[in-house]
Amino acid sequence: MKQLLDTLEGRLAALPVPMAVQLPAGQQLGARDPAVLLRFRDRLALVALATGEIGNVGAAIVEGRVALEGGMRDLMAAAAGLLTRDPARDQHHSWWQRVLARARSMAAHTLVHDARQVQFHYDLSDDFYALWLDPRRVYSCAYFPDAGMSLDQAQEAKLDHICRKLRLSPGERFLDIGAGWGGLLLWAAEHYGVDATGITLSRNQHAHVQRLIGERGLQDRVRVLLCDYRELRPDAPFDKIASVGMFEHVGRAQMGRYFGTVAQLLRPGGLVLNHGITAGAVDNAHLGAGMGEFIEQYIFPGGELIHVSAVLHDMARAGLEMVDTENLRPHYARTLWAWSDALEARLPAAREVLAAQSGADRGDKVLRAYRLYLAGSALGFERGWMALHQMLATKPDGDTATGAMPGAQSAYPFTRGYMYPH
C-alpha cells in the first residue's frame, strides 16, 4: 500500500490543478489548498484512483464511498491527468470474445429491454432536464457556426442544419426517429411545412410532445407515436428521415436491422440523416478505465458506441448511399460543458426536484451521477475518446435521369452549398 500511495502522491503533484486526497484514516495527500478534494471512506476506491480507473472512482462518488469537494471543470482536468492509459484505445478481442459480445448485444436489445432502457434514462424527470437544457429541451449535440452563440442559438442552428441537409420542403412526409421532447419535429413542421411523424419510447417525452402539438394547433400535420422503430408500419414511405441521438441505443448486433428498417421506411430517392455518438477507436464498444461501466450502470444501460467506419458499412449494406459525413465532436464538448455549467449553477433546485421524484437519498445519488456524466462526457469529446457524426445518405431510385444531375438517382444535388445559409 505504501508504494501505491507514493505513486499516487507523485501523480497528484504533477496535476494541472491543485488536488488533494484524504485517506480513510484521515491522512491527506496532495495540495495543501486544493481546488479538488476527494475524501475516501474505503481502500478499494483509493486503489482505483491510484491505478487510473477513474470510472470506478466515479461510481464510488455516486455511491457515497468517496466525498467530492470542488467544481466539475477542475475535477475533470485532474481526472485526465490521473489516467494511466488512453480509455479509447482499441481492445483487440479473440473471435470467441466477439461472439459473446454479439450475443450480449442481441440479448440487451429486444423490444422489451430497449423500452426499459430508454425509459430508465429519459423518464427520470422532465423538471430535472428542464433545469439545464435549452427551452426546447434539445438533448443532443448543438451546432456553433458562430463562436459567440449561446446554447439556445446553437441548438436552433443544429435543428436548421439538419433540415437544410435533408432539403425539407412543404408537404413532404418527414419521420423523426427518437423525437425526444419534440425540438426537431416541431422545427421541421413550423419552419419547413412538412407533414411530420415522430416516434419515441419515452412516456414522458411522448406526453410532452403531444401537449406541444395541441398547444400549437399542429394536429393536422404533426403526430408523435409511442413506438419502437421496428414496430412502425406507415401507410406510405417517408420522403425524408432523421434519427438524432438515437442509434447509440440500437446496439452493434442490431445495427444491420436498424438501417434495413430505415431503408424500408424511406422512399426511393429520399434522404436520411443519422446524427449520433460514435466511438473514438475502431474496435471498442465502450470506453475503458471503468468509464463504460459507469455509463452502463448509472446513465445509459444498453448503450453501445460504434466507430463511424462500422456505421457506414452497415448503412451501405442496407442499400443506403452515404453522400455526406460531418464530424461535430468539438461542438458536443461545448454543448456538454454548457449543460454541466447550467446544472452546477442550479444544484439546490436539482436536488429538490430529484428528491421529490425519488426520495432524498436516491435523488442525491442520481444528481452525483449526472454531474459526473455531463462533465466526464465533455472531457471525452474534447480528448477524442468519442465523436459525433452526422451521416447523410440517400436511397437511390435506380433512375439515372432523376435528380439535379445525371446519375444522382435521388434528391441530393451532389453539392454542399445548399446546406449553409446564404
CSV table of C-alpha atoms in Angstrom, one decimal:
chain,number,residue,atom,x,y,z
A,1,MET,CA,0.0,0.0,0.0
A,2,LYS,CA,2.9,2.4,0.8
A,3,GLN,CA,4.2,2.1,-2.8
A,4,LEU,CA,0.7,2.7,-4.1
A,5,LEU,CA,0.4,5.8,-2.0
A,6,ASP,CA,3.8,7.1,-3.0
A,7,THR,CA,2.8,6.7,-6.7
A,8,LEU,CA,-0.5,8.5,-6.1
A,9,GLU,CA,1.3,11.3,-4.3
A,10,GLY,CA,3.6,11.8,-7.3
A,11,ARG,CA,0.7,11.9,-9.7
A,12,LEU,CA,-1.1,14.4,-7.6
A,13,ALA,CA,1.9,16.7,-7.6
A,14,ALA,CA,2.0,16.6,-11.4
A,15,LEU,CA,-1.6,17.5,-12.0
A,16,PRO,CA,-2.6,20.8,-13.8
A,17,VAL,CA,-4.9,21.7,-10.9
A,18,PRO,CA,-4.2,21.5,-7.2
A,19,MET,CA,-5.8,18.3,-5.8
A,20,ALA,CA,-5.8,16.5,-2.5
A,21,VAL,CA,-6.9,13.1,-1.3
A,22,GLN,CA,-7.9,12.3,2.2
A,23,LEU,CA,-7.3,8.7,3.2
A,24,PRO,CA,-9.8,6.7,5.3
A,25,ALA,CA,-7.6,7.2,8.4
A,26,GLY,CA,-7.6,11.0,7.9
A,27,GLN,CA,-4.1,11.5,6.4
A,28,GLN,CA,-4.1,13.9,3.4
A,29,LEU,CA,-2.0,13.7,0.3
A,30,GLY,CA,-1.5,16.3,-2.4
A,31,ALA,CA,-2.0,20.1,-2.4
A,32,ARG,CA,-2.4,22.0,0.9
A,33,ASP,CA,-5.0,24.3,-0.6
A,34,PRO,CA,-6.7,22.1,-3.2
A,35,ALA,CA,-9.3,23.1,-5.8
A,36,VAL,CA,-10.5,19.5,-5.7
A,37,LEU,CA,-10.6,17.3,-2.6
A,38,LEU,CA,-11.6,13.7,-2.5
A,39,ARG,CA,-12.4,12.2,0.9
A,40,PHE,CA,-12.1,8.4,0.7
A,41,ARG,CA,-14.0,6.1,3.0
A,42,ASP,CA,-12.7,2.8,1.7
A,43,ARG,CA,-9.5,1.5,0.2
A,44,LEU,CA,-10.9,-0.1,-3.0
A,45,ALA,CA,-11.8,3.3,-4.4
A,46,LEU,CA,-8.3,4.5,-3.4
A,47,VAL,CA,-6.7,1.7,-5.4
A,48,ALA,CA,-8.9,2.5,-8.3
A,49,LEU,CA,-7.7,6.2,-8.3
A,50,ALA,CA,-4.1,5.1,-8.0
A,51,THR,CA,-4.4,2.7,-10.9
A,52,GLY,CA,-6.2,5.2,-13.2
A,53,GLU,CA,-9.6,3.5,-13.1
A,54,ILE,CA,-11.4,6.8,-12.8
A,55,GLY,CA,-14.8,5.4,-13.8
A,56,ASN,CA,-14.7,3.2,-10.7
A,57,VAL,CA,-13.8,6.3,-8.6
A,58,GLY,CA,-16.9,8.0,-10.2
A,59,ALA,CA,-19.0,5.0,-9.1
A,60,ALA,CA,-17.6,5.3,-5.6
A,61,ILE,CA,-18.6,9.0,-5.5
A,62,VAL,CA,-22.1,8.2,-6.7
A,63,GLU,CA,-22.5,5.5,-4.0
A,64,GLY,CA,-21.2,7.8,-1.3
A,65,ARG,CA,-17.9,5.9,-0.6
A,66,VAL,CA,-16.0,9.0,-1.7
A,67,ALA,CA,-17.0,12.5,-0.9
A,68,LEU,CA,-16.2,15.2,-3.5
A,69,GLU,CA,-15.4,18.8,-2.8
A,70,GLY,CA,-14.8,21.1,-5.8
A,71,GLY,CA,-16.1,22.0,-9.3
A,72,MET,CA,-16.6,19.8,-12.2
A,73,ARG,CA,-14.2,21.6,-14.6
A,74,ASP,CA,-11.3,21.3,-12.0
A,75,LEU,CA,-12.2,17.7,-11.3
A,76,MET,CA,-12.1,16.7,-15.0
A,77,ALA,CA,-8.8,18.4,-15.5
A,78,ALA,CA,-7.5,16.4,-12.6
A,79,ALA,CA,-9.1,13.2,-13.9
A,80,ALA,CA,-7.4,13.5,-17.3
A,81,GLY,CA,-4.1,13.7,-15.5
A,82,LEU,CA,-4.7,10.7,-13.3
A,83,LEU,CA,-5.4,8.3,-16.2
A,84,THR,CA,-2.7,5.7,-16.8
A,85,ARG,CA,-3.9,4.7,-20.3
A,86,ASP,CA,-5.9,6.0,-23.1
A,87,PRO,CA,-9.5,4.9,-22.4
A,88,ALA,CA,-10.4,4.9,-26.1
A,89,ARG,CA,-7.5,2.7,-27.2
A,90,ASP,CA,-8.5,-0.3,-29.3
A,91,GLN,CA,-9.1,-3.6,-27.4
A,92,HIS,CA,-8.4,-6.5,-29.7
A,93,HIS,CA,-10.6,-9.4,-28.8
A,94,SER,CA,-10.5,-13.0,-29.8
A,95,TRP,CA,-13.1,-14.4,-32.1
A,96,TRP,CA,-14.8,-16.1,-29.1
A,97,GLN,CA,-15.0,-12.8,-27.2
A,98,ARG,CA,-16.5,-11.2,-30.2
A,99,VAL,CA,-19.1,-13.9,-30.4
A,100,LEU,CA,-20.0,-13.4,-26.8
A,101,ALA,CA,-20.2,-9.7,-27.2
A,102,ARG,CA,-22.6,-10.0,-30.1
A,103,ALA,CA,-24.7,-12.4,-28.1
A,104,ARG,CA,-24.9,-10.0,-25.2
A,105,SER,CA,-25.8,-7.2,-27.6
A,106,MET,CA,-28.6,-9.2,-29.1
A,107,ALA,CA,-30.0,-10.1,-25.7
A,108,ALA,CA,-29.8,-6.4,-24.5
A,109,HIS,CA,-31.7,-5.0,-27.4
A,110,THR,CA,-35.0,-6.8,-27.6
A,111,LEU,CA,-38.2,-4.7,-27.9
A,112,VAL,CA,-38.9,-5.0,-24.1
A,113,HIS,CA,-35.3,-4.3,-23.0
A,114,ASP,CA,-34.9,-1.3,-25.3
A,115,ALA,CA,-38.1,0.3,-23.9
A,116,ARG,CA,-37.0,-0.2,-20.3
A,117,GLN,CA,-33.5,1.1,-21.0
A,118,VAL,CA,-34.8,4.2,-22.8
A,119,GLN,CA,-37.3,4.9,-20.0
A,120,PHE,CA,-34.6,4.4,-17.3
A,121,HIS,CA,-32.8,7.5,-18.7
A,122,TYR,CA,-35.4,9.7,-20.4
A,123,ASP,CA,-38.2,9.3,-18.0
A,124,LEU,CA,-36.1,10.3,-15.0
A,125,SER,CA,-37.8,13.7,-14.5
A,126,ASP,CA,-38.8,16.3,-17.1
A,127,ASP,CA,-38.4,19.0,-14.5
A,128,PHE,CA,-34.8,17.9,-13.8
A,129,TYR,CA,-33.9,18.0,-17.5
A,130,ALA,CA,-35.6,21.4,-17.9
A,131,LEU,CA,-33.1,22.9,-15.3
A,132,TRP,CA,-30.1,22.5,-17.6
A,133,LEU,CA,-31.3,22.0,-21.2
A,134,ASP,CA,-32.3,24.8,-23.5
A,135,PRO,CA,-36.0,25.9,-23.6
A,136,ARG,CA,-36.8,23.4,-26.4
A,137,ARG,CA,-35.1,20.6,-24.4
A,138,VAL,CA,-32.9,19.6,-27.3
A,139,TYR,CA,-30.9,16.8,-25.7
A,140,SER,CA,-28.2,16.3,-28.4
A,141,CYS,CA,-25.1,18.0,-29.8
A,142,ALA,CA,-25.6,21.7,-30.6
A,143,TYR,CA,-24.0,23.3,-33.6
A,144,PHE,CA,-21.9,26.5,-33.1
A,145,PRO,CA,-21.1,28.0,-36.6
A,146,ASP,CA,-20.6,31.3,-34.7
A,147,ALA,CA,-18.3,31.1,-31.7
A,148,GLY,CA,-20.4,33.8,-29.9
A,149,MET,CA,-23.6,31.8,-30.0
A,150,SER,CA,-25.5,30.9,-26.8
A,151,LEU,CA,-26.6,27.3,-26.3
A,152,ASP,CA,-30.2,28.2,-27.2
A,153,GLN,CA,-29.0,29.7,-30.5
A,154,ALA,CA,-26.7,26.8,-31.2
A,155,GLN,CA,-29.5,24.3,-30.7
A,156,GLU,CA,-31.7,26.2,-33.2
A,157,ALA,CA,-28.8,26.3,-35.6
A,158,LYS,CA,-28.4,22.5,-35.3
A,159,LEU,CA,-32.1,21.9,-35.9
A,160,ASP,CA,-31.9,24.1,-39.0
A,161,HIS,CA,-28.7,22.5,-40.1
A,162,ILE,CA,-30.4,19.1,-40.2
A,163,CYS,CA,-33.4,20.4,-42.0
A,164,ARG,CA,-31.2,22.1,-44.6
A,165,LYS,CA,-29.2,18.9,-45.1
A,166,LEU,CA,-32.4,17.0,-45.7
A,167,ARG,CA,-33.7,19.7,-48.1
A,168,LEU,CA,-37.1,19.6,-46.4
A,169,SER,CA,-39.9,21.3,-48.3
A,170,PRO,CA,-43.6,21.9,-47.6
A,171,GLY,CA,-45.8,18.8,-47.8
A,172,GLU,CA,-43.1,16.2,-47.6
A,173,ARG,CA,-43.5,13.3,-45.3
A,174,PHE,CA,-40.9,13.5,-42.6
A,175,LEU,CA,-40.0,11.0,-39.9
A,176,ASP,CA,-38.0,11.8,-36.7
A,177,ILE,CA,-36.8,8.5,-35.1
A,178,GLY,CA,-36.2,9.2,-31.4
A,179,ALA,CA,-38.1,12.5,-31.3
A,180,GLY,CA,-37.1,13.4,-27.8
A,181,TRP,CA,-39.0,16.4,-26.5
A,182,GLY,CA,-40.0,17.4,-30.0
A,183,GLY,CA,-37.4,20.1,-30.9
A,184,LEU,CA,-36.6,18.9,-34.4
A,185,LEU,CA,-40.2,17.6,-35.1
A,186,LEU,CA,-41.8,20.9,-34.4
A,187,TRP,CA,-39.0,23.0,-36.0
A,188,ALA,CA,-39.4,21.0,-39.2
A,189,ALA,CA,-43.1,21.4,-39.2
A,190,GLU,CA,-43.2,25.1,-38.3
A,191,HIS,CA,-40.2,26.3,-40.4
A,192,TYR,CA,-40.3,23.9,-43.4
A,193,GLY,CA,-44.0,23.0,-43.6
A,194,VAL,CA,-43.5,19.2,-43.6
A,195,ASP,CA,-46.0,16.6,-42.5
A,196,ALA,CA,-44.1,15.2,-39.5
A,197,THR,CA,-44.2,12.0,-37.6
A,198,GLY,CA,-42.1,11.4,-34.5
A,199,ILE,CA,-41.5,8.2,-32.6
A,200,THR,CA,-40.2,7.7,-29.1
A,201,LEU,CA,-40.1,5.0,-26.3
A,202,SER,CA,-40.2,7.6,-23.5
A,203,ARG,CA,-43.6,8.0,-22.0
A,204,ASN,CA,-42.7,11.4,-20.6
A,205,GLN,CA,-41.4,12.7,-23.9
A,206,HIS,CA,-44.5,11.3,-25.7
A,207,ALA,CA,-46.9,13.2,-23.4
A,208,HIS,CA,-44.8,16.4,-23.6
A,209,VAL,CA,-44.7,16.4,-27.4
A,210,GLN,CA,-48.4,15.6,-27.7
A,211,ARG,CA,-49.2,18.6,-25.4
A,212,LEU,CA,-47.0,20.9,-27.6
A,213,ILE,CA,-48.7,19.7,-30.8
A,214,GLY,CA,-52.1,20.6,-29.3
A,215,GLU,CA,-51.0,24.0,-27.9
A,216,ARG,CA,-49.6,25.0,-31.4
A,217,GLY,CA,-52.5,23.7,-33.3
A,218,LEU,CA,-50.5,21.3,-35.4
A,219,GLN,CA,-52.7,18.2,-35.0
A,220,ASP,CA,-53.5,18.1,-38.8
A,221,ARG,CA,-49.8,17.5,-39.9
A,222,VAL,CA,-47.7,16.6,-36.8
A,223,ARG,CA,-48.1,13.4,-34.7
A,224,VAL,CA,-45.9,11.6,-32.2
A,225,LEU,CA,-46.2,7.8,-31.5
A,226,LEU,CA,-45.0,5.8,-28.5
A,227,CYS,CA,-43.4,3.2,-30.8
A,228,ASP,CA,-40.2,1.3,-31.4
A,229,TYR,CA,-38.6,1.8,-34.8
A,230,ARG,CA,-39.1,-1.9,-35.5
A,231,GLU,CA,-42.8,-1.7,-35.0
A,232,LEU,CA,-43.6,1.3,-37.1
A,233,ARG,CA,-46.0,0.5,-40.0
A,234,PRO,CA,-46.7,3.7,-42.0
A,235,ASP,CA,-49.3,3.8,-44.8
A,236,ALA,CA,-46.7,5.1,-47.2
A,237,PRO,CA,-42.8,5.6,-47.2
A,238,PHE,CA,-41.4,8.8,-45.9
A,239,ASP,CA,-39.6,11.4,-48.2
A,240,LYS,CA,-37.1,12.3,-45.5
A,241,ILE,CA,-35.9,10.7,-42.3
A,242,ALA,CA,-33.9,12.0,-39.4
A,243,SER,CA,-32.5,10.0,-36.4
A,244,VAL,CA,-30.9,12.2,-33.8
A,245,GLY,CA,-29.2,10.8,-30.7
A,246,MET,CA,-31.0,7.5,-31.0
A,247,PHE,CA,-28.8,4.9,-32.7
A,248,GLU,CA,-26.5,4.8,-29.7
A,249,HIS,CA,-29.3,2.8,-28.1
A,250,VAL,CA,-29.6,0.3,-31.0
A,251,GLY,CA,-26.7,-2.0,-30.3
A,252,ARG,CA,-24.0,-3.3,-32.6
A,253,ALA,CA,-25.8,-6.6,-33.2
A,254,GLN,CA,-29.0,-4.8,-34.3
A,255,MET,CA,-27.3,-2.2,-36.5
A,256,GLY,CA,-27.9,-4.0,-39.7
A,257,ARG,CA,-31.6,-4.4,-38.9
A,258,TYR,CA,-31.8,-0.7,-37.9
A,259,PHE,CA,-30.5,0.6,-41.2
A,260,GLY,CA,-32.5,-2.0,-43.1
A,261,THR,CA,-35.7,-0.8,-41.4
A,262,VAL,CA,-34.7,2.8,-42.1
A,263,ALA,CA,-34.2,1.9,-45.8
A,264,GLN,CA,-37.7,0.3,-45.9
A,265,LEU,CA,-39.3,3.4,-44.4
A,266,LEU,CA,-37.7,5.7,-46.9
A,267,ARG,CA,-39.0,6.2,-50.4
A,268,PRO,CA,-36.7,5.6,-53.4
A,269,GLY,CA,-34.7,8.8,-54.0
A,270,GLY,CA,-35.3,10.1,-50.4
A,271,LEU,CA,-32.7,11.3,-47.9
A,272,VAL,CA,-31.9,10.2,-44.3
A,273,LEU,CA,-29.7,11.9,-41.8
A,274,ASN,CA,-28.3,9.9,-38.9
A,275,HIS,CA,-26.8,12.0,-36.1
A,276,GLY,CA,-25.2,10.2,-33.2
A,277,ILE,CA,-22.3,9.5,-30.9
A,278,THR,CA,-19.6,7.2,-32.4
A,279,ALA,CA,-16.6,5.5,-30.8
A,280,GLY,CA,-13.2,7.2,-30.9
A,281,ALA,CA,-11.5,3.8,-31.5
A,282,VAL,CA,-12.3,1.3,-34.2
A,283,ASP,CA,-13.0,-1.9,-32.2
A,284,ASN,CA,-14.3,-0.6,-28.8
A,285,ALA,CA,-18.0,-0.8,-27.8
A,286,HIS,CA,-17.4,1.4,-24.8
A,287,LEU,CA,-14.7,3.4,-23.0
A,288,GLY,CA,-12.0,1.8,-20.8
A,289,ALA,CA,-10.7,2.9,-17.4
A,290,GLY,CA,-14.1,2.0,-15.9
A,291,MET,CA,-15.9,4.7,-17.8
A,292,GLY,CA,-18.0,2.5,-19.9
A,293,GLU,CA,-19.2,0.5,-16.9
A,294,PHE,CA,-20.1,3.8,-15.2
A,295,ILE,CA,-22.3,4.9,-18.1
A,296,GLU,CA,-23.9,1.5,-18.3
A,297,GLN,CA,-24.8,1.3,-14.7
A,298,TYR,CA,-25.9,4.9,-13.9
A,299,ILE,CA,-26.8,6.6,-17.2
A,300,PHE,CA,-27.4,4.7,-20.4
A,301,PRO,CA,-28.0,0.9,-19.8
A,302,GLY,CA,-27.6,-0.9,-23.0
A,303,GLY,CA,-25.8,1.9,-24.8
A,304,GLU,CA,-23.1,0.9,-27.3
A,305,LEU,CA,-20.7,3.1,-29.3
A,306,ILE,CA,-19.6,2.1,-32.8
A,307,HIS,CA,-16.9,3.6,-34.9
A,308,VAL,CA,-18.1,5.6,-37.9
A,309,SER,CA,-16.4,3.2,-40.3
A,310,ALA,CA,-18.6,0.3,-39.0
A,311,VAL,CA,-21.7,2.5,-39.1
A,312,LEU,CA,-21.1,3.4,-42.7
A,313,HIS,CA,-20.5,-0.3,-43.5
A,314,ASP,CA,-23.9,-1.3,-42.1
A,315,MET,CA,-25.6,1.7,-43.8
A,316,ALA,CA,-24.2,0.7,-47.2
A,317,ARG,CA,-25.2,-2.9,-46.7
A,318,ALA,CA,-28.8,-1.7,-46.2
A,319,GLY,CA,-28.7,-0.1,-49.7
A,320,LEU,CA,-28.2,3.5,-48.4
A,321,GLU,CA,-25.6,5.6,-50.2
A,322,MET,CA,-23.6,7.9,-47.9
A,323,VAL,CA,-23.3,11.3,-49.6
A,324,ASP,CA,-22.0,13.5,-46.8
A,325,THR,CA,-20.5,12.9,-43.3
A,326,GLU,CA,-19.6,15.6,-40.9
A,327,ASN,CA,-17.8,15.2,-37.5
A,328,LEU,CA,-19.1,17.7,-34.9
A,329,ARG,CA,-17.1,16.3,-32.0
A,330,PRO,CA,-15.8,19.7,-30.5
A,331,HIS,CA,-19.4,21.0,-30.8
A,332,TYR,CA,-20.6,18.3,-28.5
A,333,ALA,CA,-17.8,19.1,-26.0
A,334,ARG,CA,-19.0,22.7,-25.9
A,335,THR,CA,-22.6,21.6,-25.6
A,336,LEU,CA,-21.9,19.3,-22.7
A,337,TRP,CA,-19.9,21.9,-20.8
A,338,ALA,CA,-22.9,24.3,-21.3
A,339,TRP,CA,-25.2,21.6,-19.8
A,340,SER,CA,-22.7,20.8,-17.0
A,341,ASP,CA,-22.3,24.5,-16.1
A,342,ALA,CA,-26.1,25.0,-16.1
A,343,LEU,CA,-26.6,22.1,-13.8
A,344,GLU,CA,-23.8,23.2,-11.4
A,345,ALA,CA,-25.5,26.6,-11.2
A,346,ARG,CA,-28.8,25.1,-10.1
A,347,LEU,CA,-27.7,22.3,-7.8
A,348,PRO,CA,-30.1,23.1,-5.0
A,349,ALA,CA,-33.1,23.2,-7.4
A,350,ALA,CA,-31.9,19.9,-9.0
A,351,ARG,CA,-31.6,18.3,-5.6
A,352,GLU,CA,-35.1,19.4,-4.6
A,353,VAL,CA,-36.6,18.1,-7.9
A,354,LEU,CA,-34.9,14.7,-7.7
A,355,ALA,CA,-35.8,14.3,-4.0
A,356,ALA,CA,-39.5,15.0,-4.8
A,357,GLN,CA,-39.3,12.4,-7.6
A,358,SER,CA,-37.2,9.6,-6.0
A,359,GLY,CA,-36.6,10.5,-2.3
A,360,ALA,CA,-33.6,12.4,-0.8
A,361,ASP,CA,-31.1,9.5,-0.8
A,362,ARG,CA,-31.9,8.3,-4.3
A,363,GLY,CA,-32.1,11.9,-5.6
A,364,ASP,CA,-28.6,12.7,-4.3
A,365,LYS,CA,-27.2,9.6,-5.9
A,366,VAL,CA,-28.8,10.5,-9.3
A,367,LEU,CA,-27.5,14.1,-9.0
A,368,ARG,CA,-23.9,12.9,-8.3
A,369,ALA,CA,-24.1,10.5,-11.3
A,370,TYR,CA,-25.3,13.2,-13.7
A,371,ARG,CA,-22.8,15.8,-12.6
A,372,LEU,CA,-20.0,13.3,-13.3
A,373,TYR,CA,-21.7,12.1,-16.6
A,374,LEU,CA,-22.1,15.5,-18.1
A,375,ALA,CA,-18.6,16.8,-17.2
A,376,GLY,CA,-16.9,13.5,-18.0
A,377,SER,CA,-18.6,13.3,-21.4
A,378,ALA,CA,-17.4,16.9,-22.2
A,379,LEU,CA,-13.9,15.7,-21.3
A,380,GLY,CA,-14.3,12.7,-23.5
A,381,PHE,CA,-15.3,14.6,-26.6
A,382,GLU,CA,-12.6,17.2,-26.0
A,383,ARG,CA,-10.0,14.4,-25.9
A,384,GLY,CA,-11.4,12.5,-28.9
A,385,TRP,CA,-12.4,9.4,-26.9
A,386,MET,CA,-15.8,9.8,-28.6
A,387,ALA,CA,-17.0,11.6,-31.7
A,388,LEU,CA,-20.3,12.9,-33.0
A,389,HIS,CA,-21.1,12.3,-36.7
A,390,GLN,CA,-23.9,13.4,-38.9
A,391,MET,CA,-24.2,10.9,-41.8
A,392,LEU,CA,-26.4,11.9,-44.7
A,393,ALA,CA,-27.5,9.1,-47.1
A,394,THR,CA,-29.8,8.6,-50.0
A,395,LYS,CA,-31.8,5.6,-51.1
A,396,PRO,CA,-31.0,5.6,-54.9
A,397,ASP,CA,-34.1,5.2,-57.0
A,398,GLY,CA,-32.3,3.4,-59.9
A,399,ASP,CA,-33.3,6.0,-62.5
A,400,THR,CA,-30.1,7.8,-63.7
A,401,ALA,CA,-32.3,10.6,-65.1
A,402,THR,CA,-33.6,11.5,-61.6
A,403,GLY,CA,-32.1,14.5,-59.7
A,404,ALA,CA,-30.2,17.6,-60.2
A,405,MET,CA,-27.6,16.0,-62.5
A,406,PRO,CA,-27.4,12.7,-64.5
A,407,GLY,CA,-26.8,9.7,-62.2
A,408,ALA,CA,-27.9,11.5,-59.0
A,409,GLN,CA,-30.8,9.0,-58.5
A,410,SER,CA,-32.0,11.0,-55.5
A,411,ALA,CA,-33.0,14.4,-54.1
A,412,TYR,CA,-29.3,15.0,-53.2
A,413,PRO,CA,-27.8,17.7,-55.5
A,414,PHE,CA,-24.2,16.4,-55.0
A,415,THR,CA,-23.0,19.9,-54.0
A,416,ARG,CA,-22.8,21.2,-50.4
A,417,GLY,CA,-23.6,24.9,-50.8
A,418,TYR,CA,-27.3,24.4,-50.2
A,419,MET,CA,-26.6,23.2,-46.6
A,420,TYR,CA,-25.5,26.6,-45.4
A,421,PRO,CA,-27.4,29.9,-45.0
A,422,HIS,CA,-26.7,32.5,-47.8
